[in-house]
Coordinates of C-alpha atoms in Angstrom, one line a residue:
Chain A
M1 CA -16.3 80.5 -7.6
T2 CA -18.3 79.3 -10.6
K3 CA -21.8 77.6 -10.1
S4 CA -20.4 74.5 -11.6
S5 CA -17.6 74.3 -9.1
I6 CA -19.8 74.7 -6.1
L7 CA -22.2 72.1 -7.7
I8 CA -19.2 69.7 -8.0
I9 CA -18.0 70.3 -4.4
I10 CA -21.5 69.9 -2.9
S11 CA -22.1 66.7 -4.9
F12 CA -18.6 65.3 -3.9
F13 CA -19.5 65.8 -0.2
A14 CA -22.9 64.6 -0.6
F15 CA -21.3 61.4 -2.1
I16 CA -19.0 60.9 0.8
T17 CA -21.8 61.2 3.3
F18 CA -23.9 58.8 1.3
Y19 CA -20.9 56.3 1.1
S20 CA -20.3 56.6 4.9
S21 CA -23.8 56.1 5.8
T22 CA -24.3 52.8 4.1
F23 CA -22.3 49.4 4.2
I24 CA -22.6 46.2 2.5
L25 CA -22.6 43.1 4.7
S26 CA -21.2 40.2 2.5
E27 CA -22.7 36.7 3.0
G28 CA -20.8 34.8 5.5
H29 CA -20.2 37.8 7.7
Q30 CA -21.9 39.4 10.6
A31 CA -21.4 42.7 12.2
I32 CA -21.8 45.1 15.0
V33 CA -22.4 48.7 14.8
T34 CA -20.1 50.9 17.1
E35 CA -20.5 54.5 17.8
F36 CA -17.3 56.0 18.9
G37 CA -16.1 52.6 19.8
R38 CA -19.3 52.0 21.8
P39 CA -21.5 49.0 20.4
V40 CA -25.0 50.2 19.4
G41 CA -27.9 48.1 18.6
A42 CA -28.4 44.5 17.8
P43 CA -25.9 42.5 15.7
I44 CA -26.6 42.5 12.0
T45 CA -26.5 39.1 10.6
N46 CA -28.4 39.6 7.2
A47 CA -26.4 40.1 4.2
G48 CA -27.0 43.0 1.9
L49 CA -26.9 46.8 1.9
H50 CA -27.3 48.4 5.4
F51 CA -27.6 52.0 6.7
K52 CA -25.9 53.7 9.7
K53 CA -25.0 57.1 10.8
P54 CA -22.4 58.5 8.7
F55 CA -19.0 59.2 10.1
I56 CA -19.8 58.8 13.8
Q57 CA -20.8 54.9 13.4
D58 CA -18.4 52.2 12.3
I59 CA -18.7 48.6 11.7
R60 CA -16.8 45.6 13.3
L61 CA -17.0 42.5 11.2
V62 CA -16.7 38.9 12.1
D63 CA -17.3 35.5 10.5
K64 CA -20.8 34.1 10.4
R65 CA -19.6 30.8 8.9
I66 CA -18.8 27.4 10.6
L67 CA -15.2 27.8 11.6
S68 CA -12.5 25.0 12.3
W69 CA -10.2 24.5 15.2
D70 CA -7.4 22.2 15.0
G71 CA -5.8 21.1 18.4
F72 CA -2.2 20.3 19.0
P73 CA -1.8 16.5 19.4
N74 CA -1.8 15.7 23.1
Q75 CA -0.3 12.9 24.9
I76 CA -2.6 11.7 27.4
P77 CA -2.8 8.7 29.7
T78 CA -6.1 6.8 29.7
K79 CA -7.6 5.5 32.8
D80 CA -6.1 2.0 32.2
K81 CA -2.6 3.8 32.0
K82 CA -2.3 3.5 28.3
Y83 CA -0.4 6.5 27.0
I84 CA -1.9 7.8 23.6
K85 CA -1.7 10.7 21.3
V86 CA -5.0 12.3 20.9
D87 CA -5.4 14.7 18.0
T88 CA -8.9 16.6 18.1
T89 CA -10.6 19.1 15.8
A90 CA -13.8 21.1 16.4
R91 CA -16.2 23.2 14.5
W92 CA -17.5 26.3 16.0
R93 CA -19.3 29.3 15.1
I94 CA -19.8 32.9 16.6
I95 CA -23.3 33.3 17.8
D96 CA -23.1 36.3 19.9
V97 CA -21.0 38.9 18.1
L98 CA -21.0 41.4 20.8
K99 CA -19.8 39.0 23.4
F100 CA -17.2 37.6 21.1
I101 CA -15.8 41.1 20.2
Q102 CA -15.9 42.0 23.8
T103 CA -14.0 38.9 25.3
V104 CA -11.6 37.6 22.5
Q105 CA -11.9 40.4 20.0
N106 CA -11.1 38.3 17.0
E107 CA -10.6 34.7 15.7
K108 CA -6.8 34.8 16.7
G109 CA -7.9 35.6 20.3
A110 CA -10.5 32.9 20.1
K111 CA -8.2 30.2 19.0
T112 CA -6.1 30.8 22.1
R113 CA -9.0 30.4 24.3
L114 CA -10.3 27.4 22.5
D115 CA -6.9 25.8 22.8
T116 CA -6.9 26.1 26.5
I117 CA -10.5 25.3 27.1
L118 CA -10.6 22.2 24.6
D119 CA -7.4 20.8 25.5
G120 CA -8.1 20.8 29.2
H121 CA -11.5 19.1 28.7
T122 CA -10.3 16.6 26.3
R123 CA -7.6 15.6 28.5
D124 CA -10.1 15.3 31.6
V125 CA -12.5 13.2 29.4
I126 CA -9.8 10.8 28.0
S127 CA -8.0 10.3 31.2
S128 CA -11.2 9.3 33.0
H129 CA -12.0 6.4 30.5
N130 CA -10.3 3.4 29.4
L131 CA -8.7 3.4 25.9
V132 CA -11.1 1.1 24.6
E133 CA -13.8 3.7 25.2
A134 CA -12.0 6.1 23.0
V135 CA -11.3 3.7 20.1
R136 CA -14.6 1.8 19.8
N137 CA -18.0 3.4 19.3
S138 CA -20.3 0.5 19.8
N139 CA -20.4 -3.3 20.8
E140 CA -20.9 -4.4 17.2
I141 CA -17.4 -6.2 17.4
L142 CA -18.8 -8.5 20.0
N143 CA -21.5 -9.7 17.6
T144 CA -18.9 -10.2 15.0
I145 CA -16.8 -12.3 17.3
E146 CA -19.9 -14.3 18.3
D147 CA -20.7 -15.0 14.6
Q148 CA -17.5 -16.0 13.7
K149 CA -17.4 -18.4 16.6
E150 CA -20.8 -19.8 15.5
E151 CA -19.6 -20.2 12.0
I152 CA -16.6 -22.2 13.0
K153 CA -18.7 -24.4 15.3
K154 CA -21.1 -25.3 12.4
Q155 CA -18.3 -26.0 10.1
K156 CA -16.7 -28.2 12.6
E157 CA -19.9 -30.2 13.1
K158 CA -20.1 -30.7 9.3
G159 CA -16.7 -32.3 9.5
L160 CA -15.0 -29.5 7.5
F161 CA -11.7 -28.4 8.5
I162 CA -11.4 -24.7 9.5
L163 CA -8.3 -22.7 10.4
E164 CA -9.2 -20.2 13.1
D165 CA -8.1 -17.0 13.5
E166 CA -8.1 -16.0 17.2
I167 CA -8.6 -12.8 19.0
S168 CA -6.1 -12.6 21.5
V169 CA -7.2 -9.5 23.5
D170 CA -10.3 -10.0 25.5
V171 CA -12.7 -7.8 23.7
E172 CA -14.7 -6.1 26.5
K173 CA -18.0 -4.4 26.3
I174 CA -18.0 -0.5 26.2
I175 CA -20.3 1.7 27.9
E176 CA -19.7 5.2 26.3
G177 CA -17.7 5.0 23.1
R178 CA -16.0 7.4 20.8
E179 CA -19.0 9.7 19.9
K180 CA -20.3 9.9 23.6
L181 CA -16.8 10.8 24.7
S182 CA -16.6 13.7 22.0
Q183 CA -20.1 14.9 23.1
M184 CA -18.9 14.9 26.6
I185 CA -16.0 17.3 25.7
V186 CA -18.6 19.5 23.9
N187 CA -20.9 19.5 26.9
K188 CA -18.0 20.5 29.4
A189 CA -16.9 23.2 27.1
D190 CA -20.3 24.6 26.2
K191 CA -20.8 26.9 29.3
E192 CA -17.3 28.6 29.1
L193 CA -17.6 29.1 25.4
Q194 CA -21.0 30.7 25.6
E195 CA -19.4 33.3 27.6
L196 CA -17.3 34.1 24.7
G197 CA -20.2 34.2 22.3
I198 CA -19.2 30.9 20.7
K199 CA -21.2 27.8 19.9
L200 CA -19.2 24.5 19.7
I201 CA -21.0 22.4 17.2
D202 CA -18.8 19.3 17.5
V203 CA -15.4 17.8 18.7
Q204 CA -13.9 15.2 16.4
L205 CA -11.4 12.7 17.9
R206 CA -9.6 12.8 14.6
R207 CA -6.7 10.6 15.4
I208 CA -5.9 8.3 18.2
S209 CA -2.6 6.7 18.1
Y210 CA -0.2 5.1 20.5
E211 CA 2.8 7.0 22.0
E212 CA 6.0 5.8 20.7
S213 CA 7.1 3.6 23.6
V214 CA 3.7 2.1 23.8
E215 CA 3.5 1.6 20.1
K216 CA 6.6 -0.7 20.2
K217 CA 5.1 -2.9 23.0
V218 CA 1.9 -3.0 21.0
Y219 CA 3.7 -4.3 17.9
E220 CA 5.7 -6.8 19.9
R221 CA 2.4 -8.1 21.2
M222 CA 1.0 -8.2 17.6
I223 CA 4.1 -10.1 16.5
S224 CA 4.1 -12.6 19.3
E225 CA 0.3 -13.0 18.8
R226 CA 0.7 -13.8 15.2
K227 CA 3.6 -16.2 16.0
R228 CA 1.4 -18.0 18.3
I229 CA -1.6 -18.3 15.8
A230 CA 1.0 -19.4 13.1
Q231 CA 2.2 -22.2 15.6
K232 CA -1.2 -23.2 16.5
I233 CA -2.1 -23.4 12.8
R234 CA 0.9 -25.7 12.3
S235 CA 0.2 -28.0 15.0
I236 CA -3.6 -28.3 14.1
G237 CA -2.4 -29.1 10.7
K238 CA 0.0 -31.7 11.8
G239 CA -2.7 -33.3 13.9
E240 CA -5.1 -33.4 11.1
T241 CA -2.4 -34.9 8.7
A242 CA -1.7 -37.5 11.3
E243 CA -5.3 -38.3 11.7
I244 CA -5.6 -38.8 7.9
E245 CA -2.8 -41.0 7.7
G246 CA -4.0 -43.1 10.7
R247 CA -7.3 -43.4 8.8
L248 CA -5.5 -44.6 5.7
T249 CA -3.7 -47.4 7.6
R250 CA -6.9 -48.5 9.5
D251 CA -9.1 -48.4 6.6
L252 CA -6.5 -50.2 4.3
Q253 CA -6.1 -52.9 7.0
K254 CA -9.8 -53.3 7.4
I255 CA -10.3 -53.8 3.6
E256 CA -7.6 -56.2 3.2
S257 CA -8.6 -58.3 6.1
E258 CA -12.2 -58.2 5.5
A259 CA -11.5 -59.2 1.8
Y260 CA -9.2 -62.2 2.9
R261 CA -11.9 -63.3 5.4
T262 CA -14.7 -63.3 2.8
A263 CA -12.6 -65.0 0.1
E264 CA -11.5 -67.8 2.6
S265 CA -14.9 -68.2 3.7
V266 CA -16.3 -68.5 0.1
R267 CA -13.5 -71.0 -0.6
G268 CA -14.3 -73.1 2.4
Q269 CA -17.9 -73.2 1.6
A270 CA -17.5 -74.1 -1.9
D271 CA -15.0 -77.0 -0.6
G272 CA -17.7 -78.1 1.8
K273 CA -20.4 -78.0 -0.8
A274 CA -18.2 -79.9 -3.2
A275 CA -17.2 -82.5 -0.8
A276 CA -21.1 -82.8 0.1
I277 CA -21.9 -83.3 -3.6
Y278 CA -19.3 -86.0 -4.0
A279 CA -20.1 -87.8 -0.8
K280 CA -23.9 -87.7 -1.7
A281 CA -23.2 -89.3 -5.2
L282 CA -20.4 -91.6 -4.1
K283 CA -22.1 -92.9 -1.3
I284 CA -24.6 -94.7 -3.6
N285 CA -21.9 -97.2 -4.6
P286 CA -18.5 -96.6 -3.1
G287 CA -16.8 -99.8 -4.5
F288 CA -17.8 -98.9 -8.0
Y289 CA -16.5 -95.4 -7.4
D290 CA -13.3 -96.8 -6.2
F291 CA -13.0 -98.8 -9.5
I292 CA -13.8 -95.9 -11.7
R293 CA -11.5 -93.6 -10.1
S294 CA -8.6 -96.0 -10.3
M295 CA -9.0 -96.5 -14.0
E296 CA -8.9 -92.8 -14.2
A297 CA -5.8 -92.8 -12.2
Y298 CA -4.0 -95.3 -14.2
K299 CA -4.8 -93.6 -17.4
K300 CA -3.4 -90.3 -16.3
S301 CA -0.3 -91.5 -14.6
I302 CA 1.1 -94.6 -16.4
K303 CA 0.9 -93.2 -19.8
G304 CA 4.1 -93.1 -21.7
K305 CA 6.5 -93.7 -19.0
K306 CA 9.0 -96.3 -17.9
Y307 CA 7.7 -98.3 -15.2
I308 CA 8.8 -101.2 -13.1
L309 CA 6.2 -102.6 -11.1
T310 CA 5.6 -105.8 -9.0
N311 CA 2.8 -107.9 -9.8
D312 CA 1.2 -107.7 -6.4
S313 CA 1.0 -104.1 -6.2
E314 CA -2.3 -102.5 -5.0
F315 CA -2.2 -100.2 -7.9
L316 CA -2.2 -103.2 -10.3
K317 CA -5.1 -104.9 -8.4
F318 CA -7.4 -104.9 -11.2
L319 CA -4.7 -106.1 -13.5
K320 CA -4.5 -109.4 -11.9
Chain B
M1 CA 1.2 93.4 -26.8
Q2 CA 2.5 90.0 -25.5
N3 CA 5.8 88.6 -26.9
R4 CA 5.4 85.1 -25.7
P5 CA 2.3 83.0 -25.0
P6 CA 1.3 82.6 -21.2
E7 CA 2.5 79.5 -19.2
N8 CA -1.0 78.1 -18.8
Y9 CA -1.6 78.6 -22.5
E10 CA -2.3 74.8 -23.0
W11 CA -4.6 74.7 -20.1
L12 CA -6.6 77.7 -21.3
K13 CA -6.9 76.1 -24.7
T14 CA -8.2 72.9 -23.2
K15 CA -10.7 74.8 -21.1
E16 CA -11.8 76.7 -24.1
Y17 CA -12.2 73.4 -26.1
F18 CA -14.2 71.7 -23.4
K19 CA -16.5 74.9 -23.0
K20 CA -17.2 74.9 -26.6
N21 CA -17.8 71.1 -27.1
S22 CA -19.1 70.3 -23.7
K23 CA -22.3 68.7 -24.9
T24 CA -20.2 66.2 -27.2
V25 CA -17.7 65.5 -24.6
I26 CA -20.2 64.5 -22.1
S27 CA -22.0 62.4 -24.5
I28 CA -18.8 60.7 -25.6
I29 CA -18.0 60.0 -21.9
F30 CA -21.6 58.7 -21.4
L31 CA -21.4 56.4 -24.3
F32 CA -18.0 55.1 -23.1
V33 CA -19.5 54.1 -19.7
L34 CA -22.5 52.7 -21.3
G35 CA -20.3 50.6 -23.6
I36 CA -18.2 49.2 -20.6
G37 CA -21.3 48.8 -18.7
S38 CA -23.0 46.7 -21.2
L39 CA -20.0 44.6 -22.0
S40 CA -19.6 43.5 -18.2
S41 CA -23.3 42.9 -17.8
F42 CA -23.5 39.5 -19.3
Y43 CA -21.5 36.3 -18.7
T44 CA -21.6 32.6 -19.7
V45 CA -21.6 29.7 -17.3
E46 CA -19.9 26.6 -18.8
P47 CA -21.8 23.3 -18.8
D48 CA -19.6 22.0 -15.8
E49 CA -20.3 25.1 -13.7
E50 CA -22.9 26.9 -11.8
A51 CA -22.9 30.5 -10.9
V52 CA -23.5 32.1 -7.6
V53 CA -24.9 35.7 -7.9
I54 CA -24.3 38.0 -4.9
R55 CA -26.0 41.4 -5.2
L56 CA -24.7 44.0 -3.0
G57 CA -23.4 41.5 -0.6
K58 CA -26.5 39.5 -0.5
Y59 CA -27.1 36.1 -2.2
Q60 CA -29.5 36.4 -5.1
K61 CA -29.6 33.0 -6.9
T62 CA -27.6 30.2 -8.5
N63 CA -27.6 30.1 -12.2
P64 CA -27.3 27.1 -14.3
P65 CA -25.1 26.8 -17.4
G66 CA -25.9 29.2 -20.3
L67 CA -26.0 32.9 -21.0
H68 CA -26.9 35.2 -18.1
F69 CA -27.1 39.0 -17.3
K70 CA -26.1 40.8 -14.3
I71 CA -26.0 44.4 -13.0
P72 CA -22.6 45.9 -13.9
F73 CA -20.3 48.3 -12.0
G74 CA -19.8 46.1 -9.0
I75 CA -23.5 45.7 -8.0
D76 CA -23.7 42.2 -8.9
N77 CA -20.9 39.8 -8.1
V78 CA -20.8 36.4 -9.9
I79 CA -18.8 33.6 -8.6
K80 CA -18.5 30.4 -10.9
V81 CA -18.1 27.1 -9.2
K82 CA -17.2 23.8 -11.1
T83 CA -20.0 21.6 -9.7
K84 CA -19.6 18.7 -12.1
I85 CA -16.2 17.8 -11.4
V86 CA -15.7 14.8 -9.0
H87 CA -12.9 15.7 -6.6
Q88 CA -10.7 13.2 -5.0
A89 CA -9.2 13.4 -1.5
E90 CA -6.4 10.8 -0.8
F91 CA -5.6 9.4 2.7
G92 CA -2.5 7.6 3.8
F93 CA -1.0 8.2 0.4
R94 CA -0.5 10.6 -2.4
T95 CA -0.7 10.3 -6.1
S96 CA 2.3 12.0 -7.4
S97 CA 1.9 11.9 -11.1
S98 CA -0.9 10.4 -13.3
T99 CA 0.1 11.9 -16.6
E100 CA 2.2 9.1 -17.8
R101 CA 0.9 5.8 -18.6
R102 CA 1.2 4.5 -15.1
T103 CA 0.2 6.5 -12.1
T104 CA 3.2 7.0 -9.7
Y105 CA 2.7 7.5 -6.0
S106 CA 4.6 9.5 -3.4
S107 CA 7.3 7.4 -1.6
K108 CA 6.8 9.6 1.4
N109 CA 5.6 8.1 4.5
F110 CA 2.0 9.1 5.5
D111 CA 1.9 7.0 8.6
T112 CA 0.1 9.6 10.9
E113 CA -2.7 9.5 8.4
S114 CA -2.8 5.8 7.7
L115 CA -2.0 4.2 11.0
M116 CA -5.1 3.6 13.3
L117 CA -6.4 1.4 16.1
T118 CA -8.8 -1.6 15.4
G119 CA -11.5 -2.7 17.8
D120 CA -9.3 -5.4 19.2
L121 CA -6.6 -2.7 20.0
N122 CA -4.3 -3.8 17.2
V123 CA -2.9 -1.3 14.7
A124 CA -3.5 -1.3 10.9
E125 CA -2.3 0.8 8.0
V126 CA -5.3 2.0 5.9
Q127 CA -5.2 4.0 2.7
W128 CA -8.4 5.3 1.2
V129 CA -10.0 7.8 -1.1
V130 CA -13.0 9.8 -0.9
Q131 CA -14.7 11.2 -4.1
F132 CA -17.1 14.1 -3.6
Q133 CA -18.9 16.7 -5.6
I134 CA -20.2 20.1 -4.8
S135 CA -23.9 19.9 -4.6
D136 CA -24.8 23.4 -3.5
P137 CA -22.2 25.9 -4.7
F138 CA -23.5 28.8 -2.4
K139 CA -23.5 26.6 0.7
F140 CA -19.9 25.3 -0.3
I141 CA -18.7 28.9 -0.3
F142 CA -20.6 30.4 2.4
Q143 CA -21.5 27.9 5.1
T144 CA -18.0 26.9 6.4
S145 CA -14.6 28.8 6.3
E146 CA -12.6 25.8 5.4
P147 CA -14.7 23.2 3.5
I148 CA -11.9 21.3 2.2
T149 CA -10.2 21.0 5.7
N150 CA -13.6 19.9 7.0
I151 CA -14.0 17.1 4.5
R152 CA -10.5 15.9 5.5
D153 CA -11.0 16.0 9.1
I154 CA -14.3 14.3 9.0
S155 CA -13.0 11.7 6.7
E156 CA -10.2 10.8 8.9
S157 CA -12.3 10.9 12.1
I158 CA -15.1 8.7 10.7
M159 CA -12.7 6.2 9.1
R160 CA -11.1 5.7 12.5
R161 CA -14.4 5.5 14.2
V162 CA -15.7 2.7 11.7
V163 CA -12.3 0.8 11.9
G164 CA -12.3 1.1 15.7
D165 CA -15.4 -1.2 15.7
K166 CA -13.7 -3.9 13.6
T167 CA -11.3 -6.7 14.3
V168 CA -7.9 -6.4 12.7
T169 CA -8.8 -9.4 10.4
E170 CA -12.0 -7.8 9.1
V171 CA -10.0 -4.7 8.3
L172 CA -7.4 -6.6 6.5
T173 CA -9.6 -9.0 4.6
T174 CA -13.3 -9.5 5.0
G175 CA -14.7 -6.1 6.2
R176 CA -13.4 -3.9 3.5
V177 CA -16.6 -3.2 1.7
E178 CA -18.7 -2.7 4.8
I179 CA -16.1 -0.3 6.1
A180 CA -16.2 1.8 2.8
T181 CA -20.0 1.7 2.8
Q182 CA -20.5 2.6 6.6
S183 CA -17.7 5.4 6.2
R184 CA -19.6 6.9 3.4
E185 CA -22.9 7.1 5.2
L186 CA -21.5 8.6 8.3
M187 CA -19.3 11.2 6.6
Q188 CA -22.2 12.4 4.6
G189 CA -24.4 12.6 7.7
V190 CA -21.8 14.9 9.5
L191 CA -21.3 17.0 6.3
D192 CA -25.2 17.4 6.1
H193 CA -25.1 18.4 9.7
Y194 CA -22.9 21.2 8.8
D195 CA -25.0 21.9 5.7
M196 CA -22.0 22.2 3.5
G197 CA -23.3 21.4 0.1
I198 CA -21.0 18.6 -0.4
S199 CA -22.1 15.2 -1.7
I200 CA -19.9 12.2 -1.0
K201 CA -20.0 9.9 -4.1
T202 CA -17.8 7.2 -2.8
V203 CA -15.3 5.9 -0.2
K204 CA -12.9 3.5 -1.4
L205 CA -10.3 1.5 0.6
Q206 CA -7.0 1.1 -1.2
D207 CA -4.0 -0.6 0.4
V208 CA -4.7 -2.1 3.8
N209 CA -1.7 -3.7 5.5
P210 CA -0.5 -4.6 9.0
P211 CA 2.0 -1.9 10.1
R212 CA 5.5 -2.5 8.5
T213 CA 7.3 -3.8 11.5
V214 CA 4.5 -6.4 12.1
Q215 CA 3.9 -7.5 8.5
D216 CA 6.3 -10.3 8.5
S217 CA 4.6 -12.2 11.3
F218 CA 1.2 -11.6 9.5
N219 CA 2.9 -13.1 6.4
E220 CA 3.9 -16.0 8.5
V221 CA 0.4 -16.8 9.6
N222 CA -0.6 -16.8 5.9
S223 CA 2.2 -19.0 4.8
A224 CA 1.6 -21.4 7.8
K225 CA -2.1 -21.8 6.6
Q226 CA -0.9 -22.4 3.1
E227 CA 1.7 -25.0 4.4
Q228 CA -1.1 -26.6 6.2
E229 CA -3.6 -26.8 3.5
K230 CA -0.8 -28.4 1.3
M231 CA 0.0 -31.0 4.0
I232 CA -3.5 -31.9 4.4
N233 CA -4.2 -32.1 0.8
Q234 CA -1.2 -34.4 0.3
A235 CA -2.5 -36.7 3.0
E236 CA -5.9 -36.8 1.5
E237 CA -4.4 -37.4 -2.1
A238 CA -2.5 -40.3 -0.7
Y239 CA -5.5 -41.7 1.0
N240 CA -7.6 -41.3 -2.0
K241 CA -4.8 -43.1 -4.0
V242 CA -4.4 -46.1 -1.8
I243 CA -7.8 -46.8 -0.6
P244 CA -9.6 -47.3 -4.0
E245 CA -6.8 -49.3 -5.2
A246 CA -7.0 -51.6 -2.2
K247 CA -10.7 -51.7 -2.6
G248 CA -10.1 -52.9 -5.9
K249 CA -7.7 -55.4 -4.9
A250 CA -10.2 -56.7 -2.4
K251 CA -12.8 -57.0 -4.8
K252 CA -10.5 -59.1 -7.1
L253 CA -9.6 -61.2 -4.2
I254 CA -13.2 -62.0 -3.6
S255 CA -14.1 -62.5 -7.1
E256 CA -11.3 -65.0 -7.5
A257 CA -12.6 -66.8 -4.5
N258 CA -16.0 -66.9 -6.0
G259 CA -14.5 -68.1 -9.2
Y260 CA -12.7 -71.0 -7.4
A261 CA -15.9 -71.6 -5.4
E262 CA -18.0 -72.0 -8.6
A263 CA -15.4 -74.0 -10.5
K264 CA -15.1 -76.3 -7.5
V265 CA -18.7 -76.8 -7.3
N266 CA -19.3 -77.2 -11.0
R267 CA -16.5 -79.7 -11.1
A268 CA -18.1 -81.7 -8.3
L269 CA -21.5 -81.5 -10.0
G270 CA -19.8 -82.5 -13.2
D271 CA -17.8 -85.3 -11.9
T272 CA -20.8 -86.7 -10.0
S273 CA -23.3 -86.3 -12.8
R274 CA -20.6 -88.1 -14.9
F275 CA -20.3 -90.8 -12.3
L276 CA -24.1 -91.1 -11.8
A277 CA -24.4 -91.4 -15.6
I278 CA -21.9 -94.2 -15.8
Y279 CA -23.5 -95.9 -12.7
E280 CA -26.8 -95.8 -14.3
E281 CA -25.3 -97.7 -17.4
Y282 CA -23.4 -100.0 -14.9
N283 CA -26.5 -100.9 -13.2
K284 CA -28.4 -101.9 -16.3
A285 CA -25.6 -104.5 -16.9
P286 CA -23.0 -104.5 -14.3
N287 CA -20.4 -107.1 -15.2
I288 CA -20.3 -106.1 -18.7
T289 CA -19.9 -102.5 -18.1
K290 CA -17.1 -103.0 -15.6
K291 CA -15.3 -105.2 -18.1
R292 CA -15.7 -103.0 -21.0
I293 CA -14.4 -100.0 -19.0
Y294 CA -11.3 -101.9 -17.6
L295 CA -10.5 -103.1 -21.2
E296 CA -10.7 -99.6 -22.5
T297 CA -8.4 -98.6 -19.9
M298 CA -5.9 -101.1 -20.6
E299 CA -5.8 -100.6 -24.2
E300 CA -5.2 -96.8 -23.7
L301 CA -2.4 -97.8 -21.2
F302 CA -0.5 -100.3 -23.2
G303 CA -0.9 -98.3 -26.2
S304 CA 1.1 -95.5 -24.6
M305 CA 3.6 -97.4 -22.8
E306 CA 7.1 -97.4 -24.1
D307 CA 8.9 -99.8 -21.8
T308 CA 7.2 -101.5 -18.8
T309 CA 8.5 -104.4 -17.0
I310 CA 6.5 -106.4 -14.7
L311 CA 8.4 -108.6 -12.2
D312 CA 7.3 -111.1 -10.1
A313 CA 6.9 -110.0 -6.5
K314 CA 9.0 -113.0 -5.3
V315 CA 12.3 -111.9 -7.2
K316 CA 14.7 -110.4 -5.1
G317 CA 17.9 -108.3 -5.8
L318 CA 17.4 -106.7 -9.0
L319 CA 20.2 -104.8 -10.8
P320 CA 19.4 -101.7 -12.7
V321 CA 21.0 -102.6 -15.9
F322 CA 18.1 -102.6 -18.4
G323 CA 18.9 -99.7 -20.4
K324 CA 22.6 -100.3 -20.4
L325 CA 22.5 -103.9 -21.4
Q326 CA 20.5 -103.0 -24.6
G327 CA 22.7 -100.1 -25.5
A328 CA 26.0 -102.0 -24.8
N329 CA 25.6 -104.2 -27.9

């Protein structure tokens, strides 16, 4: 064996040993060192170059990142017997590598356990609350409705016509709400998951929908409610129209009759005034007035006509 | 003396060559490695990117656009991330093509994504988009295992939470902007809680409709409202046409009466003042005046008469033959 060959072989073995005594932990991962399968030391969570005993020690890696869990949509009845489909997701992370590897070994194993635990607690929480607690998060909607009612009242007082949109379902006050329900699921599952080295960050009620047969009924309710609103709008409209038409007739009559009354009164007053003027003047010498007036009458009536008169007619008094 | 060369002749020849020129061979190999090393030790980051540098597994830094150096041979690993692009996540619908002039949408049904319950326990179909950017490339890659899935899950969950506090009318009409604003805020909050390095730019509501089955009845309400407005407007119009006209007529009637009144009074005043004037004259010389007036009247009278016959009152039985008698000749 040449010196160089021995050198090559020695450097080769040195290299392998060096290689086996280091490992690189990438970002987003955490690891535990095992010696002949037995875990040794604390979990390694910092990324970078680390050292271990060559050959006899090995590394088991798990994810350090936030992982997602997606539950299969469940059909769950609520406390008020509404059948809904609840689709949940959750974020979780491995906080105790050792426990995790010992209990579920890997993410696949974890998923199975998460399915059971989270499904169970979701079912518990949902079925012990009314539907509205899972749909709404706050009582903000009650304020909205109150504001709407106020608006409508104000507009009515001003005399403006408003078409109301009615809320058919009695909107009740909620105590918990969506977020609190999610938190309940997390709290319930926390202890069990701690045993698995898992920390649940949150559970999201991603989708809540009606189960098919219930959906149909809800749609029927929505349709009949809309029909009722349409009906109400029509009848309010008819009422308003009738009122306007009535007002038209009434105002018209009022205007016409008042005008007639005023006109007649004016005429009457004038007639009276004229009569008074005549009376006052003519009372001075009624005989003379009689004479003058008759002269006028003769002038006007006798002109240019064929007349046969007797000589003792009153009309010809002054011709005698 | 050998007749043919040994089998390992070529190998021996090569060994000879290497032994002779070992220095040059080694230096050639060295230069070769150095060359490769230097080529792979710098990189460019484009203007719309940022580069995450991982050295021996550990995060080093994030580099902005430009020319940068790294340690070659796998020691430094550079991950380039497009941080300027605004990504768009669609919910309740999918754009199938936006290359032609008009964007087309997938006709598939995305009901499970779009149907949701409102606060008054009605159902609405909501379509929306979320536009986001990567604000921290390192966090985007290394904080969560499925960042895009997280964004989608949170988006759906938050949208339903916000819609779940509104009435169906608000969702369909008046509350759209508020829903979008609230959703954006809440989504950003959750993503920050996960520390994902994502920044939500906008949330925009697209089509919001009542579910298909129910749509007709919603339309019925709208058309009832329109019908109503029309009927009322027509009634008001009729009123506004008739009443002013009537008022005008009324005014006319009254002013006619006033006219009559004034005329009557003026005539009375005129007549009486004339009478009083004549009377004043008469009073100065009563007999003369009376006679004068009488004669004037007679003059006018006889002047205009065509044919007048005055009979004695004592005549009885008169035959109406005047006209005929004259004509018969």
